[in-house]
């Protein structure tokens, strides 16, 4: 099938490459000409495991092309996906200007029937708004062809976007139009093993809300576990044991139960804010989600609190090695990353930072800028040299199994680890003479 994807970001590019791999003819458009120029020249604008090779093979097979030409993009696909960014401000108001810009462009340029699919995460009612904008543009030029609008929220996770696209748990189709449902069913057929179970067809408003509800639930699980981590600390329990104890319950399940530095990224915080704001405007306060956001905000300061306590309240003149800047492993995405909160607090307290991340350093440098109190290191080991402590902020695979004896030798004495992802075994670290702090893991024998 001929498909146009508007938006060559984390979602749009991954989706485009997977559709091309599945045999569809895909044209991927972006409003940023530099991004398109890069992609046309074989340069990736983002880090996503497996994506570079998939894009290259799609391009080589002629199944995947890129364009900055809005008209060409509108003319190509019988399905036109809107996968642009939908940021929310601090109050949770979602900025739909990019979604509306694409809708207007399709209304101006498309000269045949088509199905427009809203994949961007956007508030309930956005598909109706898209339909109105499209309809207005078509009416203005007296066009009589049919452009339907469906909703198809995306549930992929950064860091495993390709895998999630190829094998989605479920595909939600928001439409009551049999033609639209038929097109989307055909498009997704290569990715679906059990249509009865995995293809969930519903009205558009429910599909729009299902996306927000999913992210709200995931954020709630994380904040819940971070609160339990506080309880575990006070009770002398280990949150990792508690996690195993509840994750084995099939009613609960093991995912998204990791206590840590708080959730970050472009979605959870933004979508919780947006849902809370929308509900408040409708006169309904979402008490659970307000607490989820507040807990997460506090949690982002937790590693710093532990450090401050350890160093007797004064971090001035200390040097801290920071392993991991991205908001999670396997991505270079720095949007809302908890590491940024830690860096700001460390600098405000007069500490210096030696930072290393396998993929996110260019993006992090772009946000932080050049300053004297951060050293950008090229290896994890280099970051340790001369540091007073190590803070682990992102759960990259390469941080999981350090040589503790070597690590203790690189850090200034007495060596200390603040493990924001509970990657390590406290006893193993302590046996190498390292003071170890995790999140919600009680007090190890060396802790004060
Ligand atoms: N990132 C995720 O993990 C994730 C997961 C599920 C859903 N989502 C949702 O998917 C949407 C896209 O997210 P993302 O992370 O891929 O965003 P992104 O910021 O990585 O990419 C968005 C892209 O859209 C482009 N764009 C903006 N206006 C455009 C226009 N008029 N025409 C063509 N391109 C335009 C931007 O230049 C950018 O390259 C958002 O609504 C997000 O909430 C994201």
Coordinates of C-alpha atoms and ligand atoms in Angstrom, one line a residue:
X1 CA 0.0 0.0 0.0
X2 CA 1.1 3.6 -0.6
X3 CA 1.7 5.3 2.8
X4 CA 2.8 8.8 3.7
X5 CA 4.2 9.5 7.2
X6 CA 4.3 13.1 8.3
X7 CA 7.1 13.4 11.0
X8 CA 10.4 11.7 10.8
X9 CA 11.0 11.6 14.6
X10 CA 11.3 8.7 17.0
X11 CA 7.9 7.3 16.1
X12 CA 7.4 8.4 12.5
X13 CA 10.8 7.2 11.3
X14 CA 10.6 3.8 13.1
X15 CA 7.0 3.3 11.8
X16 CA 8.0 4.3 8.3
X17 CA 11.0 1.9 8.2
X18 CA 8.9 -1.0 9.5
X19 CA 6.1 -0.4 7.0
X20 CA 8.7 -0.4 4.2
X21 CA 10.1 -3.6 5.5
X22 CA 6.6 -5.1 5.4
X23 CA 6.3 -4.4 1.7
X24 CA 4.5 -1.0 1.7
X25 CA 5.6 2.0 -0.4
X26 CA 6.5 4.6 2.1
X27 CA 7.2 8.3 1.7
X28 CA 8.3 10.0 5.0
X29 CA 8.0 13.8 5.2
X30 CA 9.3 16.2 7.7
X31 CA 9.0 20.0 8.1
X32 CA 12.7 20.2 9.0
X33 CA 14.6 20.2 5.7
X34 CA 18.0 19.5 7.4
X35 CA 16.5 16.3 8.9
X36 CA 15.3 15.2 5.5
X37 CA 18.6 16.1 3.8
X38 CA 20.4 14.0 6.4
X39 CA 18.1 11.0 5.9
X40 CA 18.5 11.3 2.1
X41 CA 22.3 11.3 2.6
X42 CA 22.1 8.2 4.9
X43 CA 22.5 10.1 8.2
X44 CA 20.3 9.2 11.1
X45 CA 18.7 12.1 13.1
X46 CA 18.3 9.9 16.3
X47 CA 19.5 6.8 18.0
X48 CA 17.2 3.8 18.0
X49 CA 18.6 0.2 18.0
X50 CA 18.3 -1.5 14.6
X51 CA 16.7 1.5 13.0
X52 CA 19.7 2.7 10.9
X53 CA 20.1 -0.7 9.2
X54 CA 16.3 -0.9 8.6
X55 CA 16.2 2.5 7.1
X56 CA 19.1 1.7 4.9
X57 CA 17.6 -1.5 3.6
X58 CA 14.2 0.2 3.0
X59 CA 15.9 3.0 1.0
X60 CA 18.0 0.4 -1.0
X61 CA 14.9 -1.6 -1.8
X62 CA 13.2 1.6 -3.0
X63 CA 10.4 1.1 -0.5
X64 CA 11.3 4.0 1.7
X65 CA 11.8 7.6 0.5
X66 CA 12.1 11.0 2.3
X67 CA 10.8 14.4 1.3
X68 CA 10.5 17.9 2.5
X69 CA 8.0 18.6 -0.2
X70 CA 4.6 19.0 1.4
X71 CA 2.7 18.7 -1.8
X72 CA 4.5 15.5 -2.9
X73 CA 3.9 14.0 0.5
X74 CA 0.1 14.8 0.4
X75 CA -0.1 13.3 -3.1
X76 CA 1.7 10.0 -2.4
X77 CA -0.2 7.9 0.2
X78 CA -3.7 6.5 0.2
X79 CA -3.0 6.5 3.9
X80 CA -1.5 9.7 5.4
X81 CA -0.2 9.4 8.9
X82 CA 0.2 12.4 11.2
X83 CA 3.1 11.5 13.5
X84 CA 4.3 15.0 14.5
X85 CA 5.3 16.3 17.9
X86 CA 2.5 17.4 20.3
X87 CA 4.2 19.1 23.2
X88 CA 2.4 20.2 26.3
X89 CA 3.2 23.3 28.3
X90 CA 3.7 23.3 32.1
X91 CA -0.1 23.5 32.7
X92 CA -0.8 20.6 30.3
X93 CA -2.1 22.5 27.4
X94 CA -1.2 20.5 24.3
X95 CA 0.2 22.5 21.3
X96 CA -1.6 21.0 18.3
X97 CA -0.2 23.5 15.8
X98 CA 1.9 20.8 14.0
X99 CA -1.0 18.4 13.7
X100 CA -3.3 21.2 12.4
X101 CA -0.5 22.3 9.9
X102 CA -0.4 18.8 8.4
X103 CA -4.2 18.6 8.3
X104 CA -4.4 22.0 6.5
X105 CA -1.7 20.9 4.0
X106 CA -3.5 17.7 3.2
X107 CA -6.7 19.7 2.7
X108 CA -4.9 22.1 0.3
X109 CA -3.0 19.6 -1.7
X110 CA -4.7 16.2 -1.7
X111 CA -6.7 15.7 -4.9
X112 CA -8.0 12.1 -4.5
X113 CA -9.7 10.1 -1.8
X114 CA -7.5 9.3 1.2
X115 CA -7.5 8.2 4.8
X116 CA -5.8 10.5 7.3
X117 CA -4.7 8.8 10.4
X118 CA -3.9 10.6 13.6
X119 CA -1.0 8.8 15.3
X120 CA 0.3 11.7 17.3
X121 CA -0.8 11.6 20.9
X122 CA -3.4 14.3 21.1
X123 CA -6.4 15.1 23.3
X124 CA -9.8 13.7 22.8
X125 CA -11.5 15.6 20.0
X126 CA -8.4 16.2 18.0
X127 CA -9.5 13.9 15.2
X128 CA -12.7 15.9 14.9
X129 CA -10.6 19.1 14.8
X130 CA -8.4 17.6 12.0
X131 CA -11.6 16.6 10.1
X132 CA -12.9 20.2 10.4
X133 CA -9.7 21.8 9.2
X134 CA -9.5 19.3 6.3
X135 CA -13.1 19.9 5.4
X136 CA -12.7 23.6 5.5
X137 CA -9.7 23.5 3.1
X138 CA -11.5 21.1 0.7
X139 CA -14.7 23.3 0.7
X140 CA -12.6 26.4 0.0
X141 CA -11.4 25.0 -3.2
X142 CA -14.7 23.2 -4.1
X143 CA -13.1 19.7 -3.9
X144 CA -15.6 16.9 -3.7
X145 CA -13.4 13.8 -3.0
X146 CA -13.5 12.0 0.3
X147 CA -10.9 12.3 3.0
X148 CA -11.7 10.2 6.1
X149 CA -10.0 10.7 9.5
X150 CA -9.1 7.8 11.8
X151 CA -7.2 7.6 15.1
X152 CA -4.4 5.0 15.6
X153 CA -2.4 5.8 18.7
X154 CA 1.1 4.5 19.0
X155 CA 2.3 2.5 22.0
X156 CA 5.9 1.8 21.1
X157 CA 8.7 2.4 23.5
X158 CA 11.9 4.3 22.6
X159 CA 14.8 2.0 22.8
X160 CA 12.8 -0.9 21.4
X161 CA 10.8 1.0 18.7
X162 CA 11.6 -1.3 15.9
X163 CA 10.7 -4.4 17.9
X164 CA 7.5 -2.9 19.1
X165 CA 6.5 -1.8 15.6
X166 CA 7.1 -5.2 14.2
X167 CA 5.4 -7.0 17.0
X168 CA 2.9 -4.7 18.7
X169 CA 0.9 -6.1 21.7
X170 CA -2.2 -4.5 20.1
X171 CA -3.2 -2.1 17.5
X172 CA -5.9 0.4 18.4
X173 CA -8.0 1.6 15.5
X174 CA -10.3 4.5 16.3
X175 CA -12.9 4.6 13.5
X176 CA -16.5 3.7 12.8
X177 CA -15.9 3.8 9.0
X178 CA -15.7 0.3 7.5
X179 CA -13.5 1.6 4.6
X180 CA -11.0 3.1 7.1
X181 CA -11.0 0.1 9.3
X182 CA -10.5 -2.2 6.3
X183 CA -7.5 -0.1 5.1
X184 CA -5.8 -0.1 8.5
X185 CA -6.4 -3.8 9.0
X186 CA -4.7 -4.5 5.7
X187 CA -1.8 -2.2 6.5
X188 CA -1.2 -3.8 9.8
X189 CA -1.7 -7.4 8.6
X190 CA 2.0 -8.2 8.4
X191 CA 2.5 -7.2 12.1
X192 CA -0.5 -9.0 13.6
X193 CA -0.6 -12.7 14.5
X194 CA -4.0 -12.9 16.1
X195 CA -6.3 -10.2 14.7
X196 CA -9.2 -11.2 17.0
X197 CA -7.1 -10.4 20.1
X198 CA -4.7 -7.7 18.8
X199 CA -6.8 -5.5 16.6
X200 CA -9.0 -3.3 18.8
X201 CA -11.5 -1.3 16.9
X202 CA -13.3 1.5 18.7
X203 CA -14.7 5.0 18.3
X204 CA -12.2 7.8 17.7
X205 CA -12.6 9.5 21.1
X206 CA -12.1 6.2 23.0
X207 CA -8.9 5.5 20.9
X208 CA -7.6 9.0 21.7
X209 CA -8.3 8.5 25.4
X210 CA -6.9 4.9 25.4
X211 CA -3.4 6.4 24.6
X212 CA -3.5 8.8 27.5
X213 CA -4.9 6.2 29.9
X214 CA -2.1 3.8 29.0
X215 CA 0.6 6.3 29.7
X216 CA -1.2 7.5 32.9
X217 CA -1.3 3.9 34.1
X218 CA 2.5 3.3 33.3
X219 CA 3.4 6.6 35.1
X220 CA 1.2 5.5 38.0
X221 CA 3.0 2.2 38.4
X222 CA 6.4 3.9 38.4
X223 CA 5.4 6.6 41.0
X224 CA 3.7 3.9 43.1
X225 CA 7.0 1.9 43.2
X226 CA 9.0 5.0 44.0
X227 CA 6.7 5.7 46.9
X228 CA 7.1 2.0 48.0
X229 CA 10.8 2.6 47.8
X230 CA 10.5 5.3 50.4
X231 CA 8.6 3.0 52.6
X232 CA 11.1 0.2 52.0
X233 CA 14.0 2.5 53.0
X234 CA 12.3 3.5 56.2
X235 CA 11.3 -0.1 57.0
X236 CA 14.7 -1.6 56.3
X237 CA 13.3 -3.6 53.4
X238 CA 14.7 -4.0 49.8
X239 CA 12.4 -2.7 47.1
X240 CA 13.9 -5.1 44.6
X241 CA 12.7 -8.0 46.6
X242 CA 9.3 -6.3 47.0
X243 CA 9.2 -5.8 43.2
X244 CA 9.8 -9.5 42.6
X245 CA 7.2 -10.3 45.2
X246 CA 4.4 -8.4 43.6
X247 CA 5.5 -8.7 39.9
X248 CA 5.0 -12.5 40.0
X249 CA 1.3 -11.9 40.6
X250 CA -0.4 -12.2 37.3
X251 CA -2.9 -9.6 38.2
X252 CA -0.1 -7.1 38.5
X253 CA 2.6 -8.3 36.1
X254 CA 6.4 -7.5 36.3
X255 CA 6.7 -4.5 33.9
X256 CA 7.0 -0.9 34.9
X257 CA 7.6 -1.7 38.6
X258 CA 11.2 -0.4 38.7
X259 CA 12.0 2.1 41.4
X260 CA 14.6 4.6 40.3
X261 CA 15.3 8.2 39.4
X262 CA 11.8 9.0 38.3
X263 CA 10.3 8.7 34.8
X264 CA 11.4 11.1 32.0
X265 CA 11.2 11.2 28.3
X266 CA 8.9 12.9 25.9
X267 CA 5.7 11.1 26.8
X268 CA 4.8 10.1 30.3
X269 CA 5.1 13.5 32.0
X270 CA 3.6 15.4 29.1
X271 CA 0.7 13.0 28.7
X272 CA -0.1 12.9 32.5
X273 CA -0.1 16.7 32.5
X274 CA -2.3 16.9 29.4
X275 CA -4.8 14.4 30.7
X276 CA -5.0 16.1 34.1
X277 CA -5.4 19.5 32.4
X278 CA -8.2 18.2 30.1
X279 CA -10.0 16.6 33.0
X280 CA -9.7 19.7 35.1
X281 CA -11.2 21.8 32.3
X282 CA -14.1 19.5 32.2
X283 CA -14.5 20.0 36.0
X284 CA -13.0 16.8 37.2
X285 CA -9.8 16.8 39.3
X286 CA -7.6 13.8 38.7
X287 CA -6.3 13.2 42.2
X288 CA -4.3 10.1 41.5
X289 CA -2.5 11.6 38.5
X290 CA -1.7 14.8 40.4
X291 CA -0.1 12.7 43.0
X292 CA 1.7 10.6 40.4
X293 CA 3.3 13.8 38.9
X294 CA 4.2 15.2 42.3
X295 CA 5.9 12.0 43.4
X296 CA 7.8 11.9 40.1
X297 CA 8.9 15.4 40.6
X298 CA 10.3 14.6 44.0
X299 CA 11.9 11.4 42.9
X300 CA 14.0 13.2 40.3
X301 CA 15.7 14.8 43.3
X302 CA 16.2 11.6 45.2
X303 CA 19.8 10.8 44.1
X304 CA 20.9 14.3 45.0
X305 CA 19.3 14.0 48.4
X306 CA 21.2 10.7 49.0
X307 CA 24.5 12.3 47.9
X308 CA 23.9 15.4 50.0
X309 CA 23.3 13.3 53.1
X310 CA 26.3 11.2 52.4
X311 CA 28.6 14.2 52.0
X312 CA 27.3 15.9 55.2
X313 CA 25.3 18.5 53.3
X314 CA 28.2 20.0 51.4
X315 CA 28.9 19.0 47.8
X316 CA 31.0 22.1 47.1
X317 CA 34.3 21.1 45.6
X318 CA 33.2 17.5 45.0
X319 CA 33.4 15.8 41.7
X320 CA 30.7 13.3 40.7
X321 CA 30.9 10.8 37.9
X322 CA 27.6 10.5 36.1
X323 CA 26.9 7.3 34.1
X324 CA 24.0 7.8 31.8
X325 CA 22.2 11.0 30.7
X326 CA 19.4 9.7 28.4
X327 CA 16.1 9.3 30.1
X328 CA 16.3 5.6 29.6
X329 CA 18.7 3.0 28.0
X330 CA 19.0 2.5 24.3
X331 CA 18.0 6.0 23.3
X332 CA 19.7 9.4 22.8
X333 CA 16.5 11.2 23.9
X334 CA 17.1 13.8 26.6
X335 CA 13.6 15.2 26.8
X336 CA 12.6 15.5 30.5
X337 CA 15.6 13.4 31.4
X338 CA 16.1 13.0 35.2
X339 CA 19.8 13.4 34.7
X340 CA 19.2 17.1 33.9
X341 CA 17.7 17.6 37.4
X342 CA 20.6 15.9 39.0
X343 CA 23.2 18.0 37.0
X344 CA 21.4 21.3 37.9
X345 CA 21.3 20.4 41.6
X346 CA 25.0 19.3 41.6
X347 CA 26.0 22.5 40.0
X348 CA 23.9 24.6 42.3
X349 CA 25.6 22.9 45.2
X350 CA 29.1 23.7 43.8
X351 CA 30.0 20.2 42.6
X352 CA 31.7 19.3 39.3
X353 CA 30.5 16.6 37.0
X354 CA 32.3 14.0 34.8
X355 CA 29.6 12.7 32.5
X356 CA 29.4 9.7 30.1
X357 CA 26.5 8.4 28.0
X358 CA 26.9 5.9 25.1
X359 CA 24.4 7.8 22.9
X360 CA 23.0 11.0 24.4
X361 CA 26.0 13.2 24.9
X362 CA 25.5 15.3 21.7
X363 CA 21.9 16.0 22.7
X364 CA 22.9 16.6 26.3
X365 CA 25.6 19.1 25.3
X366 CA 23.0 20.9 23.1
X367 CA 20.8 21.4 26.2
X368 CA 23.4 22.1 28.8
X369 CA 25.8 24.1 26.7
X370 CA 29.5 24.4 27.3
X371 CA 30.4 25.1 30.9
X372 CA 33.5 24.6 33.1
X373 CA 31.8 22.4 35.7
X374 CA 31.1 19.4 33.4
X375 CA 33.6 17.2 31.6
X376 CA 32.2 15.2 28.7
X377 CA 34.0 11.8 28.9
X378 CA 34.5 9.4 26.0
X379 CA 34.3 6.2 28.2
X380 CA 32.6 5.1 31.4
X381 CA 36.0 4.5 32.9
X382 CA 37.3 8.0 32.0
X383 CA 34.3 9.5 33.9
X384 CA 35.4 7.8 37.1
X385 CA 38.9 9.2 37.1
X386 CA 39.4 11.5 40.1
X387 CA 35.7 11.5 41.0
X388 CA 34.5 11.3 44.6
X389 CA 31.5 9.2 43.8
X390 CA 29.6 7.6 40.9
X391 CA 26.0 8.3 40.2
X392 CA 24.3 5.8 37.8
X393 CA 21.3 7.5 36.2
X394 CA 20.6 5.4 33.1
X395 CA 20.3 1.6 32.9
X396 CA 22.6 1.1 29.8
X397 CA 23.7 -2.5 29.4
X398 CA 27.4 -1.5 29.5
X399 CA 26.9 -0.2 33.1
X400 CA 25.4 -3.4 34.4
X401 CA 28.5 -5.5 35.3
X402 CA 31.4 -3.2 36.3
X403 CA 34.6 -4.6 37.8
X404 CA 34.0 -3.2 41.3
X405 CA 37.7 -3.6 42.4
X406 CA 38.8 -1.5 39.4
X407 CA 36.0 1.0 39.9
X408 CA 37.0 1.4 43.5
X409 CA 40.5 2.1 42.4
X410 CA 39.5 4.8 39.9
X411 CA 37.3 6.8 42.4
X412 CA 38.8 8.9 45.1
X413 CA 38.7 7.2 48.5
X414 CA 36.4 6.3 50.1
X415 CA 34.7 5.1 46.9
X416 CA 30.9 5.5 46.8
X417 CA 28.2 4.6 44.3
X418 CA 24.7 6.1 44.1
X419 CA 22.8 3.6 42.0
X420 CA 19.7 5.4 40.7
X421 CA 18.6 2.2 38.8
X422 CA 19.3 -0.5 41.3
X423 CA 21.6 -2.2 38.9
X424 CA 24.0 -3.6 41.4
X425 CA 24.2 -6.0 44.2
X426 CA 24.9 -4.0 47.4
X427 CA 26.9 -6.8 49.0
X428 CA 29.1 -7.2 45.9
X429 CA 29.9 -3.5 45.8
X430 CA 30.6 -3.4 49.5
X431 CA 32.9 -6.3 49.4
X432 CA 35.1 -4.2 47.1
X433 CA 35.2 -1.5 49.8
X434 CA 32.5 0.7 48.1
X435 CA 29.8 2.5 50.0
X436 CA 26.6 1.7 48.1
X437 CA 23.3 3.5 48.0
X438 CA 20.4 2.3 45.9
X439 CA 16.8 3.4 45.7
X440 CA 14.6 1.9 48.3
X441 CA 17.1 -0.8 49.3
X442 CA 17.5 -0.1 53.0
X443 CA 20.9 0.6 54.5
X444 CA 23.8 -1.5 53.6
X445 CA 26.5 -2.3 56.2
X446 CA 28.7 0.6 55.2
X447 CA 25.9 3.2 55.1
X448 CA 25.7 5.8 57.8
Ligands
LIG1 N1 8.6 9.1 21.4 C1 7.8 8.1 21.9 O1 8.2 7.2 22.6 C2 6.3 8.1 21.5 C3 5.6 6.9 21.8 C4 4.2 6.9 21.4 C5 3.6 8.1 21.0 N2 4.4 9.2 20.8 C6 3.7 10.4 20.2 O2 4.0 10.4 18.8 C7 4.2 11.8 18.4 C8 5.6 12.0 17.8 O3 6.5 11.7 18.8 P1 8.1 11.7 18.5 O4 8.8 11.3 19.7 O5 8.3 10.9 17.2 O6 8.3 13.2 18.1 P2 9.7 13.8 17.5 O7 9.8 15.2 18.1 O8 10.8 12.9 17.7 O9 9.4 13.9 15.9 C9 8.4 14.7 15.4 C10 8.8 15.2 14.0 O10 7.7 15.8 13.4 C11 8.2 16.8 12.6 N3 7.2 17.8 12.2 C12 6.7 18.8 12.9 N4 5.7 19.5 12.2 C13 5.7 18.9 11.0 C14 4.9 19.1 9.8 N5 4.0 20.1 9.7 N6 5.1 18.2 8.7 C15 6.0 17.2 8.8 N7 6.8 17.0 9.9 C16 6.6 17.8 11.0 C17 9.3 17.4 13.4 O11 10.3 18.2 12.6 C18 10.0 16.2 14.0 O12 11.0 15.7 13.2 C19 3.9 12.7 19.6 O13 2.6 13.0 19.6 C20 4.2 11.7 20.7 O14 3.5 12.1 21.9 C21 5.7 9.2 21.0

